[in-house]
């Protein structure tokens, strides 16, 4: 059974990917410092999969810890999720973001080269596109100046991967550019666990519906979009998890020193107000929201062209926006 190291594997996307890896015959090995996740997620994963998942607590930038993992396990690949990802915080604490997000990837790359671990799937983001001039965005769409230090760390990480692969270290790499991850495992046992006040839309929707937040503010409805609110490509986290499994399978067929990048989105744009409407329809819960001022730095509209991942990886989304709202609400109710 192929062992795959998942950095940040107790986190939102990492934990759902751990489930899909097990369902596809891999053995996930998690490394997580629990700075933005909870150790109890490991128990939930055991309930879902029936398997106890090995987890090393610590910083994935700690090379001595990585070496210990490689001593204990014959790894065939790494999925690197661990990173700070709060857009707003990154503008207040840029150096914290550059140090953490860049140094951890550098440590992972050197670790893989030295231990001859072949396959790396890197968690990138559609934020590298900024506000695209042409929609939907393809992987060939020029990356723009990032709207935040967080977004820039993703761009720089992609550049580091390209340059590292060019130096022929003997690894095979795919960067997955996530659009907006939403939803939760259908069992309701794992989901998004924002620490403190959520930054992202859907946790704010579900916490408002649950009465944890008094009301949701829609950041602007005077944009050039169908209903004036921003457009995003909301992708169910289970579909996103499946894309990682398909990326590993694809790498298995490739020669060494391979690099490629794929958009992972539904290929469909929905507005913020459509998300709210869908949530209310699916849950029969009336959402208390108001229209507020625009949020600085917001991209007005973006959604993915998914032709490349469809044709090359054979990956297609299975879940709809309604499924995402149903699963997010099911998860929130269980918290
Ligand atoms: C989505 C839309 C908001 C909250 C960021 C990162 C991206 C990824 C996902 C990490 C926007 C609107 C939000 C609220 C609102 N993060 N909104 N009221 O900004 O598209 O992407 O998070 O990988 O890299 O850039 O996501 O969920 O913050 O916002 O109206 O209370 O919802 O204005 O239009 P975003 P988001």
CSV table of N, CA and C and ligand atoms in Angstrom, one decimal, residues 85 87 125 127 150 180-181 199-201 204 216-219 230 232 272 295 298, ligand 1:
chain,number,residue,atom,x,y,z
A,85,UNK,N,-3.3,30.8,5.6
A,85,UNK,CA,-4.1,31.1,4.4
A,85,UNK,C,-5.1,32.2,4.6
A,87,UNK,N,-6.2,35.6,4.1
A,87,UNK,CA,-5.8,36.7,3.3
A,87,UNK,C,-5.6,38.0,4.1
A,125,UNK,N,-3.6,28.0,-5.4
A,125,UNK,CA,-4.9,28.7,-5.3
A,125,UNK,C,-5.2,29.6,-6.5
A,127,UNK,N,-6.1,32.4,-6.5
A,127,UNK,CA,-5.7,33.7,-6.1
A,127,UNK,C,-4.5,34.2,-6.9
A,150,UNK,N,-0.5,36.6,1.1
A,150,UNK,CA,-0.9,35.2,1.1
A,150,UNK,C,-0.9,34.7,-0.4
A,180,UNK,N,-12.9,28.1,-4.8
A,180,UNK,CA,-13.3,28.3,-3.4
A,180,UNK,C,-13.9,27.0,-2.8
A,181,UNK,N,-13.1,26.4,-1.9
A,181,UNK,CA,-13.5,25.2,-1.3
A,181,UNK,C,-14.6,25.4,-0.3
A,199,UNK,N,-13.1,34.0,8.0
A,199,UNK,CA,-12.8,34.9,6.9
A,199,UNK,C,-13.7,34.6,5.7
A,200,UNK,N,-14.0,33.3,5.5
A,200,UNK,CA,-14.6,32.9,4.3
A,200,UNK,C,-16.2,32.9,4.4
A,201,UNK,N,-16.8,33.0,3.2
A,201,UNK,CA,-18.2,33.2,3.1
A,201,UNK,C,-19.0,32.1,3.8
A,204,UNK,N,-19.3,31.7,7.4
A,204,UNK,CA,-20.1,32.8,8.0
A,204,UNK,C,-21.5,32.6,7.8
A,216,UNK,N,-25.1,38.2,8.6
A,216,UNK,CA,-24.1,38.1,7.6
A,216,UNK,C,-24.1,39.4,6.8
A,217,UNK,N,-22.9,40.0,6.5
A,217,UNK,CA,-22.8,41.1,5.6
A,217,UNK,C,-22.4,40.7,4.2
A,218,UNK,N,-23.1,41.1,3.2
A,218,UNK,CA,-22.7,40.8,1.8
A,218,UNK,C,-21.8,42.0,1.4
A,219,UNK,N,-20.6,41.7,1.1
A,219,UNK,CA,-19.7,42.8,0.8
A,219,UNK,C,-19.8,43.4,-0.6
A,230,UNK,N,-20.4,39.6,-5.9
A,230,UNK,CA,-19.2,38.9,-6.5
A,230,UNK,C,-19.5,37.5,-7.0
A,232,UNK,N,-17.9,33.7,-7.7
A,232,UNK,CA,-16.8,32.7,-7.4
A,232,UNK,C,-17.2,31.3,-7.9
A,272,UNK,N,-22.5,35.6,-4.7
A,272,UNK,CA,-22.7,35.5,-3.2
A,272,UNK,C,-24.2,35.4,-2.9
A,295,UNK,N,-15.6,44.8,0.0
A,295,UNK,CA,-14.4,44.5,0.8
A,295,UNK,C,-13.1,44.8,-0.1
A,298,UNK,N,-11.1,42.5,-3.0
A,298,UNK,CA,-11.9,41.4,-3.5
A,298,UNK,C,-11.8,41.4,-5.1
B,1,LIG,C1,-15.9,34.9,-1.3
B,1,LIG,C2,-16.9,36.0,-1.6
B,1,LIG,C3,-16.5,38.1,-0.5
B,1,LIG,C4,-17.5,36.8,3.6
B,1,LIG,C5,-10.2,33.5,-0.4
B,1,LIG,C6,-8.7,33.3,-0.8
B,1,LIG,C7,-8.6,32.0,-1.5
B,1,LIG,C8,-9.1,30.9,-0.7
B,1,LIG,C9,-10.6,31.2,-0.4
B,1,LIG,C10,-7.4,29.9,0.6
B,1,LIG,C11,-16.2,37.4,-1.8
B,1,LIG,C12,-17.9,37.5,-0.1
B,1,LIG,C13,-17.3,36.8,2.2
B,1,LIG,C14,-18.6,37.5,4.1
B,1,LIG,C15,-19.1,38.2,1.9
B,1,LIG,N1,-8.4,30.8,0.5
B,1,LIG,N2,-18.1,37.5,1.4
B,1,LIG,N3,-19.4,38.2,3.2
B,1,LIG,O1,-11.9,35.9,-1.0
B,1,LIG,O2,-12.9,34.5,-2.8
B,1,LIG,O3,-10.9,33.7,-1.5
B,1,LIG,O4,-10.6,32.4,0.4
B,1,LIG,O5,-7.1,29.1,-0.2
B,1,LIG,O6,-7.2,31.8,-1.8
B,1,LIG,O7,-8.4,34.4,-1.6
B,1,LIG,O8,-13.1,33.8,-0.4
B,1,LIG,O9,-15.0,33.2,1.1
B,1,LIG,O10,-13.5,35.2,1.7
B,1,LIG,O11,-15.1,35.4,-0.2
B,1,LIG,O12,-19.9,38.9,1.1
B,1,LIG,O13,-18.8,37.6,5.3
B,1,LIG,O14,-17.8,36.1,-0.5
B,1,LIG,O15,-16.7,39.5,-0.7
B,1,LIG,O16,-16.9,38.1,-2.8
B,1,LIG,P1,-12.3,34.6,-1.5
B,1,LIG,P2,-14.2,34.4,0.6
